[in-house]
Coordinates of C-alpha atoms in Angstrom, one line a residue:
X35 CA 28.8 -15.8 25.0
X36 CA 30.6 -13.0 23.8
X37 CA 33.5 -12.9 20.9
X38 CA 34.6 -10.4 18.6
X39 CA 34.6 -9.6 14.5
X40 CA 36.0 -7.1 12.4
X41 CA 33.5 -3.9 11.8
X42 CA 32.3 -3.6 8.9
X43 CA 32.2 -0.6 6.5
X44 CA 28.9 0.6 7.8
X45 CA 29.3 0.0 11.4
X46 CA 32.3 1.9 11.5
X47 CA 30.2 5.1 9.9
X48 CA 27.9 4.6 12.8
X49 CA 30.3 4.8 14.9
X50 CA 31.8 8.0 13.7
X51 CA 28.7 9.6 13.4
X52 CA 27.8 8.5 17.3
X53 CA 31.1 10.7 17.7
X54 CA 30.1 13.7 16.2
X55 CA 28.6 15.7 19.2
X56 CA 25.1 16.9 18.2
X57 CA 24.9 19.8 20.5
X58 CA 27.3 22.4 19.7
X59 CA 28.4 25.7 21.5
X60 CA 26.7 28.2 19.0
X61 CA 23.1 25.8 19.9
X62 CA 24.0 26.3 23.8
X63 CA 24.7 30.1 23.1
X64 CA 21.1 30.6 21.0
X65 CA 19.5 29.2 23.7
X66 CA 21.3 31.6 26.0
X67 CA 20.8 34.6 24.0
X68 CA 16.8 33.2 23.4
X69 CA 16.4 33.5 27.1
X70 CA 18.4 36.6 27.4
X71 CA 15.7 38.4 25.0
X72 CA 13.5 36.8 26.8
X73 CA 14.3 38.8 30.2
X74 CA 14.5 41.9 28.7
X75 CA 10.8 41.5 27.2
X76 CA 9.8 40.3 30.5
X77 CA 12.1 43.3 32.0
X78 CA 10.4 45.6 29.8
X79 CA 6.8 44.2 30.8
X80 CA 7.9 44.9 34.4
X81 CA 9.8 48.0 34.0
X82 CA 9.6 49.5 30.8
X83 CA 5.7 50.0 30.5
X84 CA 4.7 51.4 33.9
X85 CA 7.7 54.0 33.9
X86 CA 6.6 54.8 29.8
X87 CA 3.2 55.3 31.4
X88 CA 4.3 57.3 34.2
X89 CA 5.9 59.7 32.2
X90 CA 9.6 58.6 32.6
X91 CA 11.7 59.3 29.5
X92 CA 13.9 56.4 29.6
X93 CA 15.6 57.7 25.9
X94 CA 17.3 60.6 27.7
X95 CA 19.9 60.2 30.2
X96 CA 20.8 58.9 32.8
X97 CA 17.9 56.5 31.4
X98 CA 19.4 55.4 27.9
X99 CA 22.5 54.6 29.6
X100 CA 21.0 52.9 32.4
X101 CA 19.0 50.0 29.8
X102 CA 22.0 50.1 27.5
X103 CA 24.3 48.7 30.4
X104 CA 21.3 46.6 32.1
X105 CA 21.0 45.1 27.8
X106 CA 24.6 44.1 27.7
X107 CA 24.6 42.9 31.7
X108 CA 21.7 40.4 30.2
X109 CA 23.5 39.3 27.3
X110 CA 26.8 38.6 29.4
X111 CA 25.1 36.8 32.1
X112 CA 23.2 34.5 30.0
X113 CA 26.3 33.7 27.4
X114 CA 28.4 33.0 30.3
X115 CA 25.5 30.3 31.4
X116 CA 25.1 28.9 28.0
X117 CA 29.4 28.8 27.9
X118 CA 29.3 26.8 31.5
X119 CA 26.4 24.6 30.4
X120 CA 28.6 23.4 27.3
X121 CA 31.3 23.0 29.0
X122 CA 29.3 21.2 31.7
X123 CA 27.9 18.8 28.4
X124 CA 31.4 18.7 26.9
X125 CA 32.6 17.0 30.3
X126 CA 30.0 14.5 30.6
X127 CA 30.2 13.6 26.7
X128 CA 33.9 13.5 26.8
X129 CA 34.2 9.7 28.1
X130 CA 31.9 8.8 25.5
X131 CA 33.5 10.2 22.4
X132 CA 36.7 8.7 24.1
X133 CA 35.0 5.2 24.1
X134 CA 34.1 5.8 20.4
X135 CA 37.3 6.4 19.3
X136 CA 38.7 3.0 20.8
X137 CA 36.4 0.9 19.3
X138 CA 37.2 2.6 16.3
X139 CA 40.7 2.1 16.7
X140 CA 40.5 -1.4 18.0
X141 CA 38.6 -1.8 14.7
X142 CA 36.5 -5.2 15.9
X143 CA 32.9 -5.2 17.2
X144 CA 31.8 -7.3 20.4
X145 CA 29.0 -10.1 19.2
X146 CA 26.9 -11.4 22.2
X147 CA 25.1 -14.4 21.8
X148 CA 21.7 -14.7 23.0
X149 CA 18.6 -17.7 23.4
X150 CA 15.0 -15.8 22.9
X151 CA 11.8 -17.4 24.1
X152 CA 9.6 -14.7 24.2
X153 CA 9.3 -11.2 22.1
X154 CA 7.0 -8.3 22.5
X155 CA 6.7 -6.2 19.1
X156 CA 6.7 -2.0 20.2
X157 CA 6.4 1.0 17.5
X158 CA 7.8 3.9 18.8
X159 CA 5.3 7.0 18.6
X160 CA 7.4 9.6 16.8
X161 CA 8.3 8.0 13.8
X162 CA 7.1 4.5 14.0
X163 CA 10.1 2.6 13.9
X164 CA 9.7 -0.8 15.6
X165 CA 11.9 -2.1 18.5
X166 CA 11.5 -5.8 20.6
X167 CA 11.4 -6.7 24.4
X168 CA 13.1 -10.2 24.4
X169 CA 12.6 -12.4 27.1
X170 CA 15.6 -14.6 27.0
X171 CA 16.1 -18.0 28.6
X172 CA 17.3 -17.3 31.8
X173 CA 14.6 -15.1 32.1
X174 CA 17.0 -11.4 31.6
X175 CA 14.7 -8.8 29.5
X176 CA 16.5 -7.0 26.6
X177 CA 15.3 -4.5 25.0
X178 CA 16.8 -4.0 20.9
X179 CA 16.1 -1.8 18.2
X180 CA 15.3 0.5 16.3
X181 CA 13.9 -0.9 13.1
X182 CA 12.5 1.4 10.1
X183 CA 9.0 -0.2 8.8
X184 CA 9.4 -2.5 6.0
X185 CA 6.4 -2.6 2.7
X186 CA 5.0 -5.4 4.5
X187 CA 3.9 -3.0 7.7
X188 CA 3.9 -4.0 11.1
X189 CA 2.5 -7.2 11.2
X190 CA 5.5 -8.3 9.6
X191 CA 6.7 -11.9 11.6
X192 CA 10.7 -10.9 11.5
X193 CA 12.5 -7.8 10.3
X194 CA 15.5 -8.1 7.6
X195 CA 18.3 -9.9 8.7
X196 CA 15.9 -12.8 10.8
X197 CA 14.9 -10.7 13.1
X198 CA 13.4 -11.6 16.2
X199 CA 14.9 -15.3 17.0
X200 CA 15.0 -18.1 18.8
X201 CA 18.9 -18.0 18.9
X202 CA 20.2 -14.1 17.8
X203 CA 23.7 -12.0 17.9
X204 CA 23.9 -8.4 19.2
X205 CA 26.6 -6.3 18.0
X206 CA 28.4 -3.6 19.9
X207 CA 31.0 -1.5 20.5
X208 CA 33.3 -3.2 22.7
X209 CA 34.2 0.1 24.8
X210 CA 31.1 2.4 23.7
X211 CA 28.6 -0.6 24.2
X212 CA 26.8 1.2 21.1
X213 CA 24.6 -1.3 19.5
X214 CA 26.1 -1.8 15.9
X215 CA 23.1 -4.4 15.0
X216 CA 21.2 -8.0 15.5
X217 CA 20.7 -10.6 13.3
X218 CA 18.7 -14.0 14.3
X219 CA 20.5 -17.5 13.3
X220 CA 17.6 -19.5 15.0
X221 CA 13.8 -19.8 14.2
X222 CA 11.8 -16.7 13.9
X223 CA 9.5 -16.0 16.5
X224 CA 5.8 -14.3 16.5
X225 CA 5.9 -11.6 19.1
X226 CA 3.3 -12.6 21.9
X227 CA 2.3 -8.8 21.7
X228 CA 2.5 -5.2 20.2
X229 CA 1.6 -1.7 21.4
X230 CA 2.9 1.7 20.7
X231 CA 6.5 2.5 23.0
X232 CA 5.5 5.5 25.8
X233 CA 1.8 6.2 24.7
X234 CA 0.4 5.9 28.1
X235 CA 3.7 5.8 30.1
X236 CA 4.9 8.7 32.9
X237 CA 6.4 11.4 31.8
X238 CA 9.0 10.4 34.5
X239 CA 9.3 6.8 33.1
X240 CA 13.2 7.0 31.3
X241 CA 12.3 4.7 27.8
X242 CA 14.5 1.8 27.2
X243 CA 18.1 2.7 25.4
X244 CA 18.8 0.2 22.1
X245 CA 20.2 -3.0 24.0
X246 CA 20.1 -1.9 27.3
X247 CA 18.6 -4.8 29.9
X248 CA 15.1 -4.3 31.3
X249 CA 14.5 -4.8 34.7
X250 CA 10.8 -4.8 34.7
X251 CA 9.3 -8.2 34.9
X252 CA 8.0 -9.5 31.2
X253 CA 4.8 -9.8 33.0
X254 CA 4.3 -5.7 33.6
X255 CA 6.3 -4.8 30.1
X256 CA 3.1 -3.6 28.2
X257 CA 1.5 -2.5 31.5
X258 CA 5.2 -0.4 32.3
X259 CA 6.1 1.0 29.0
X260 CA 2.6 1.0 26.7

């Protein structure tokens, strides 16, 4: 069941901050002009040091002008890949940002309604904020977080705000589907278990996004994503 709310103060700040594009062109273009000094050391490995050690004066010319013009060529070809590559991130970003803006314009948020049987408590390894696999009652898997440790540490029953539930609303962005919160309005629930999110998982294995639905069966969650 899904109806919709006015956003609050603070969800509407997450929102705008989800719309400020982390990556900008000047980190595309360092990354560019890091590999472009990266060539040349490599160039100069390949090049530089067995014509030094032939005797070759590279400093004279035709020499100096030669690895002046082969420097710039370096630098033009790698800034003109890290210019494409934002623009390539730009394009895929764009529909995004677009999204954002709606739901900040429409100015509600989209509350979903949701029965829990089942939750497994995960910490994520980086930072050790904690996140839930809910097994709901018609048997979907939903994965919502993340959740900053409390005093209490992570044997904690329920986070603020009643958190895992029985019965429990997810907040979003109607046209983003950012995940603005959750808040339980049933009876807490003990998570069934807890492990650390990715520690043995593939490096190929994409991690669950904040409210995205799992497909794995609850049965193989730890086994999956541990």
């Amino acid at each position: 069941m899904t109806a919709t709310r006015p956003l609050t103060s603070q969800e509407r700040d997450l929102l705008a901050a989800c719309a400020v594009d982390p990556r900008s062109r000047a980190s595309f273009l360092g990354v560019a002009w890091g590999m472009a000094v990266a060539t040349l050391f490599v160039a100069f490995l390949v090049l530089g040091v067995p014509l030094s050690l032939g005797g070759v004066d590279v400093s004279c010319w035709p020499g100096k002008d030669v690895t002046l013009l082969g420097v710039a060529a370096v630098f033009v070809f790698w800034t003109a890949i890290g210019a494409r590559n934002h623009r390539r991130h730009r394009a895929r970003r764009a529909p995004f940002e677009a999204a954002l803006r709606a739901d900040l314009a429409g100015g509600v948020a989209g509350v979903e309604r949701h029965a829990a049987v089942d939750a497994i408590r995960v910490t994520a390894p980086e930072h050790g904020e904690r996140a839930y696999f809910l097994r709901l009652a018609d048997d979907r898997v939903l994965f919502v977080g993340y959740w900053n440790p409390t005093a209490h540490g992570a044997s904690e029953a329920a986070e603020t705000g009643g958190f895992p539930s029985t019965e429990f609303e997810l907040a979003r962005g109607p046209a983003s589907r950012v995940v603005l919160g959750a808040a339980g309005c049933g009876a807490p629930i003990v998570p069934s278990q807890t492990f650390e999110l990715g520690r043995r998982s593939p490096d190929t294995l994409r991690l669950p996004g904040a409210g995205e639905w799992v497909a794995t069966p609850w049965s193989e969650i730890s086994a999956t994503y541990r």
